[in-house]
Amino acid sequence: MAELGAFALIAAWVLSAYAIVMALAGEAWRQREFVASAEHAAIGVWGFILIAVGALLHALAAHDFAIEYVAHYSSTTLPLAYTVAALWGGQAGSLLFWLLVLTSMSTVVVLQNRQSNRALMPSVVAVLMVVSLFFLSMLVFVTPPFQRLAFVPPEGRDLNPLLQNYWMMIHPPALYIGYVGCAIPFAFAMAALITGRLDDVWIRTTRRWTLLAWFFLSLGNLFGAEWAYTVLGWGGYWAWDPVENAAFMPWLTCTAFLHSVMIQEKKNMLKVWNMVLVILTFALTIFGTFLTRSGVISSVHSFTQSGLGPFFIGFLLATLAVSVALLLWRLPLLRSENTLDSILSREAAFLLNNLVLVGIAFAVFWGTIFPVISEAVRGVKITVGPPFFNRVNAPLGLLLLFLMGVGPLIAWRRASARNLRRNFLLPGLIGLGAGLALVLGGVREFYALLSFSLCAFVMATIVLEFWRGVRARQAMVGEHVGQALVRLVAKNRRRYGGYIIHVGVVMIFVAITGTAAFRQEQQVAVAPGQTLAIGDYTLRFDGVQERDTPHIAYLTAAVAVLRNGRVIDTLHPEKRFYKKPEQPTTEVAFRSTLGGDLYLVLGSYDQATRTATILAYINPLIGFLWWGGIVAALGTVITIWPARVAVPATHTAPAGATDGATVR
Amino acid sequence: MNQRLKFGIGAALLVGAVAYLMYTGVQQTSVYYLTIDEFLARRAALADEGVRVAGRVQHGSVERRMTPRGEELRFRLGDFKGEAQPTDSVPVFFVGVTPDMFRDDGGSDVIVEGTYRDGTLMAQTVMTSCPSKYEAEPASGR
């Protein structure tokens, strides 16, 4: 099976190269057959990747420890689910998984577009296959997944215990799908530049792809935060670690792109800017892979220096050089047909939103590579930690939050005083009222006050928008409130889906503000029966229990949670000692309420005195992070969901449900 | 044109603000990131500075003691020369939760973040950086 896998990779490499040649030749000499052959080859690449993935999965499941990858990342005692997850637990496997996603998407793109998009397809196939060829070259020449060991070890080294967690099952795949998804709009953008067809066909074709990529990038980041929170045991969910930043930066530029394409679709502006964003987003996904795979920047994730770094940086620079050259060549064709009319307009608000997003991305980029820059310039490595990122991004994030309230409701072209009053007077007052209420309630942190006020403002703008839409439907069609709400969203999926995403983002801002401003932390050593106080909880340590299994030994603490002298819960923070490789891990325990989490870590345990160190955190409002993520995901699904095809027109469309100042 | 100018000014202000935030952010939050050799060579100049030092925990130097405010951890941070005794090292003091990957017999590669004061590295955080954490070392390398 392993030989079959290795052969399949070589075959896929050859077919990718063939597809590139045929696609370019077909484009140059207008040979339809050549292009068709390239498209079939692209699907063939997918087939061979499927075989390779199947072979690796088979080797993992069959515990074929003669294969280095299998011996390193699995063992006979590893549960089956994690044995499958080991496919993306190591370097070669994760690159193979990446290719699986890329070629699957390429296949769908080919099947979707080969008839409808004949002009762009040759170049699209060529670009996608260049990316595929690069990753295949890594797998064939640099880090082969089917490498055999000189001897067959009786047992594997097992998957890293930190990865043996259910988030591992979904976090990396989500992130990879997001990363790879960014290649599709990039390929279409490049095709538009190559062919000179710079109308918005490429943007409309890739709209759903971009949203899909964005959706998975968002999920990937969110799952990563959840993983850090539940597994790493330091009480937080985001540490501005280079690897986290690597996933966050393309998300920022992709978010900017999703917003600025609306301006191009509606106003035919920002064509160059959109090209820049799509190039930047794709480059950042490659840069992210480079960061995590090269070891150039130290990270708590601590990947080794694997020798892949130079290849990735080379590919990244080549990609940037070629795409920027194409962009400069086509610059004359990308002139805007419209200009900005007023600074008080939706165009301006969207542009500002874009600048802020790209500004945040740049600050994150700068902070991430600062050690490398400072070493090159001043000869000494200087790092900036979380305080840098928080300092820079807090004001920018709040500006973004403000624009999120303004952007969707301000008028196109030029906002009149009436438009501003109608859409923003009430929400503005609500925001101010919320701020005032918090001041009276004793909140004094400036950023927290500002953030919560802005959250209230944005929520008010959205609720107002929904309420108006529902009222208009009720007046026109006479529906019930619930029915009107559902129909309103269903008939304007893109617009109201977008609003729902914004609601989710506001909730995430609430969580970030709560945890950033009001987090509490306690660390004490306690003997059985002793207590500690945190927030309005009293915690009583009730001792530790030991348990042993062939795979893991457990040390489980019992901590009673008391409020007002009554036991309301018992939590069990845990230490686990994995046996292969020998490594302890921390399992946190928490009690979640809407107001926040009580989060417990068993720090250390002294057998002789039966004393344990307990770390206790109160993370206010953190639940809003996950719920906000779910709401945003729901909004994205609504936005992406295809409109029902060819419904006979029944003419209930309430033109009055949308006022003059809206997107479609 | 006037409106474009206005927008240009707004954008310039925004870019300026980002640049300012980044500049002051770097000024106020940056710490030296040194290997233990670099640190030992210039430690006199680093008194009371925030530093981040990468080194290896010396064998037999680890002491843990349970106190009411948590566990105290003391060890000596030396260079990466493996088993051989390093010529020089610096004592580290830390109160908190010792990371899972920290080995009590020494030999862990760690990154210590803290302040160098009175000849001791007072650590705020101790991070273990095991090269084989997510990615095994190449088999040929051992």
XYZ file of N, CA and C in Angstrom, chain A residues 169-253:
255
model
N -9.502 17.121 16.111
C -10.224 16.513 15.013
C -10.750 17.578 14.048
N -11.035 18.763 14.556
C -11.693 19.738 13.677
C -10.912 21.032 13.460
N -10.014 21.376 14.395
C -9.319 22.660 14.238
C -8.383 22.693 13.016
N -7.436 21.752 12.909
C -6.552 21.838 11.724
C -7.295 21.695 10.394
N -8.222 20.737 10.265
C -8.929 20.679 8.974
C -9.655 21.977 8.643
N -10.306 22.582 9.647
C -11.020 23.834 9.381
C -10.053 24.901 8.886
N -8.913 25.000 9.559
C -7.950 26.017 9.181
C -7.384 25.750 7.780
N -7.096 24.482 7.492
C -6.559 24.156 6.170
C -7.562 24.468 5.077
N -8.816 24.108 5.314
C -9.827 24.389 4.297
C -9.894 25.895 4.062
N -9.806 26.670 5.150
C -9.804 28.120 5.022
C -8.599 28.623 4.247
N -7.418 28.151 4.649
C -6.184 28.537 3.957
C -6.283 28.223 2.461
N -6.619 26.965 2.176
C -6.605 26.521 0.790
C -7.700 27.211 -0.007
N -8.836 27.451 0.651
C -9.939 28.116 -0.029
C -9.523 29.458 -0.609
N -8.585 30.129 0.044
C -8.115 31.427 -0.443
C -7.405 31.299 -1.789
N -6.967 30.087 -2.129
C -6.288 29.894 -3.407
C -7.265 30.038 -4.572
N -8.556 29.749 -4.337
C -9.520 29.785 -5.450
C -9.754 31.216 -5.945
N -10.145 32.168 -5.056
C -10.268 33.546 -5.566
C -8.956 34.069 -6.134
N -7.839 33.646 -5.527
C -6.541 34.078 -6.051
C -6.356 33.591 -7.487
N -6.681 32.315 -7.715
C -6.511 31.761 -9.057
C -7.386 32.509 -10.070
N -8.620 32.806 -9.694
C -9.502 33.537 -10.610
C -9.011 34.965 -10.836
N -8.481 35.582 -9.776
C -7.956 36.941 -9.932
C -6.781 36.944 -10.898
N -5.900 35.955 -10.742
C -4.754 35.863 -11.642
C -5.229 35.614 -13.076
N -6.248 34.745 -13.201
C -6.782 34.469 -14.533
C -7.352 35.738 -15.154
N -8.011 36.554 -14.338
C -8.560 37.815 -14.856
C -7.434 38.715 -15.338
N -6.341 38.746 -14.580
C -5.211 39.577 -14.986
C -4.562 39.029 -16.260
N -4.384 37.702 -16.315
C -3.720 37.098 -17.472
C -4.527 37.330 -18.735
N -5.836 37.093 -18.644
C -6.666 37.204 -19.844
C -7.114 38.630 -20.124
N -6.962 39.517 -19.146
C -7.420 40.883 -19.339
C -8.925 41.042 -19.206
N -9.611 39.985 -18.776
C -11.060 40.097 -18.546
C -11.283 40.581 -17.121
N -11.224 41.902 -16.976
C -11.189 42.456 -15.629
C -12.534 42.999 -15.184
N -13.611 42.608 -15.869
C -14.938 42.949 -15.349
C -15.145 42.143 -14.069
N -16.333 42.166 -13.510
C -16.437 41.502 -12.209
C -16.874 40.036 -12.297
N -16.636 39.398 -13.471
C -16.958 37.976 -13.581
C -16.178 37.162 -12.549
N -14.877 37.468 -12.429
C -14.056 36.676 -11.499
C -14.536 36.864 -10.075
N -15.012 38.050 -9.765
C -15.468 38.296 -8.392
C -16.778 37.588 -8.125
N -17.696 37.643 -9.108
C -18.980 36.982 -8.884
C -18.807 35.468 -8.834
N -17.891 34.951 -9.675
C -17.665 33.511 -9.684
C -17.110 33.025 -8.348
N -16.247 33.839 -7.748
C -15.564 33.345 -6.555
C -16.195 33.829 -5.254
N -17.310 34.553 -5.358
C -17.935 35.087 -4.146
C -18.158 34.018 -3.086
N -18.816 32.938 -3.513
C -19.110 31.885 -2.536
C -17.840 31.204 -2.050
N -16.878 31.050 -2.959
C -15.609 30.435 -2.555
C -14.916 31.275 -1.494
N -14.930 32.596 -1.723
C -14.283 33.468 -0.744
C -14.988 33.370 0.598
N -16.322 33.387 0.547
C -17.086 33.268 1.798
C -16.810 31.941 2.484
N -16.724 30.896 1.674
C -16.452 29.570 2.230
C -15.075 29.563 2.909
N -14.086 30.124 2.212
C -12.739 30.190 2.793
C -12.769 31.004 4.078
N -13.461 32.120 4.029
C -13.555 32.998 5.202
C -14.235 32.265 6.348
N -15.294 31.552 6.012
C -16.047 30.781 7.007
C -15.119 29.809 7.732
N -14.338 29.059 6.953
C -13.464 28.069 7.580
C -12.268 28.707 8.284
N -11.771 29.812 7.742
C -10.710 30.533 8.459
C -11.222 30.999 9.818
N -12.450 31.524 9.834
C -13.051 31.983 11.095
C -13.182 30.822 12.053
N -13.744 29.714 11.562
C -13.908 28.542 12.414
C -12.549 28.059 12.908
N -11.564 28.040 12.005
C -10.235 27.567 12.378
C -9.655 28.397 13.508
N -9.786 29.710 13.403
C -9.296 30.584 14.469
C -10.060 30.359 15.766
N -11.367 30.247 15.640
C -12.211 30.070 16.827
C -11.922 28.733 17.507
N -11.819 27.672 16.703
C -11.516 26.358 17.276
C -10.125 26.366 17.920
N -9.197 27.085 17.285
C -7.858 27.190 17.857
C -7.906 27.859 19.216
N -8.718 28.909 19.318
C -8.869 29.603 20.598
C -9.465 28.664 21.635
N -10.470 27.918 21.224
C -11.127 26.973 22.133
C -10.141 25.885 22.575
N -9.340 25.434 21.643
C -8.338 24.414 21.930
C -7.340 24.955 22.967
N -6.833 26.163 22.704
C -5.885 26.757 23.644
C -6.529 26.887 25.023
N -7.791 27.282 25.029
C -8.485 27.543 26.292
C -8.702 26.258 27.075
N -9.122 25.200 26.392
C -9.478 23.987 27.123
C -8.291 23.049 27.314
N -7.260 23.164 26.490
C -6.186 22.178 26.561
C -4.907 22.731 27.175
N -4.538 23.946 26.812
C -3.221 24.418 27.227
C -3.187 24.868 28.686
N -4.346 25.194 29.250
C -4.408 25.398 30.693
C -3.710 26.632 31.222
N -3.712 27.718 30.485
C -3.164 28.942 31.069
C -4.269 29.986 31.298
N -5.499 29.568 31.120
C -6.622 30.432 31.491
C -7.075 31.372 30.399
N -6.304 31.470 29.322
C -6.680 32.385 28.247
C -6.944 31.627 26.962
N -7.256 32.353 25.904
C -7.597 31.698 24.643
C -6.798 32.254 23.472
N -6.055 33.320 23.717
C -5.323 33.928 22.610
C -4.046 34.553 23.165
N -2.897 34.183 22.617
C -1.638 34.645 23.208
C -0.772 35.423 22.223
N -1.301 35.735 21.041
C -0.537 36.413 20.000
C 0.738 35.642 19.692
N 0.625 34.361 19.740
C 1.741 33.523 19.359
C 1.881 33.566 17.829
N 3.117 33.469 17.306
C 3.286 33.553 15.850
C 2.362 32.622 15.067
N 2.130 31.435 15.615
C 1.294 30.496 14.880
C -0.168 30.952 14.856
N -0.603 31.551 15.958
C -1.962 32.111 15.966
C -2.040 33.284 14.997
N -1.018 34.141 15.053
C -0.998 35.291 14.142
C -1.030 34.844 12.688
N -0.330 33.743 12.410
C -0.271 33.235 11.036
C -1.667 32.904 10.521
N -2.534 32.449 11.414
C -3.895 32.128 10.990
C -4.789 33.365 10.994
N -4.426 34.339 11.793
C -5.266 35.526 11.959
C -5.077 36.515 10.805
N -3.831 36.636 10.310
C -3.558 37.654 9.278
C -4.350 37.440 7.981
N -4.346 36.212 7.414
C -5.169 36.055 6.200
C -6.657 36.269 6.475
N -7.085 35.955 7.696
C -8.490 36.197 8.038
C -8.788 37.690 7.935
N -7.876 38.520 8.421
C -8.085 39.973 8.384
C -8.175 40.482 6.957
N -7.221 40.064 6.108
C -7.237 40.582 4.741
C -8.404 39.993 3.952
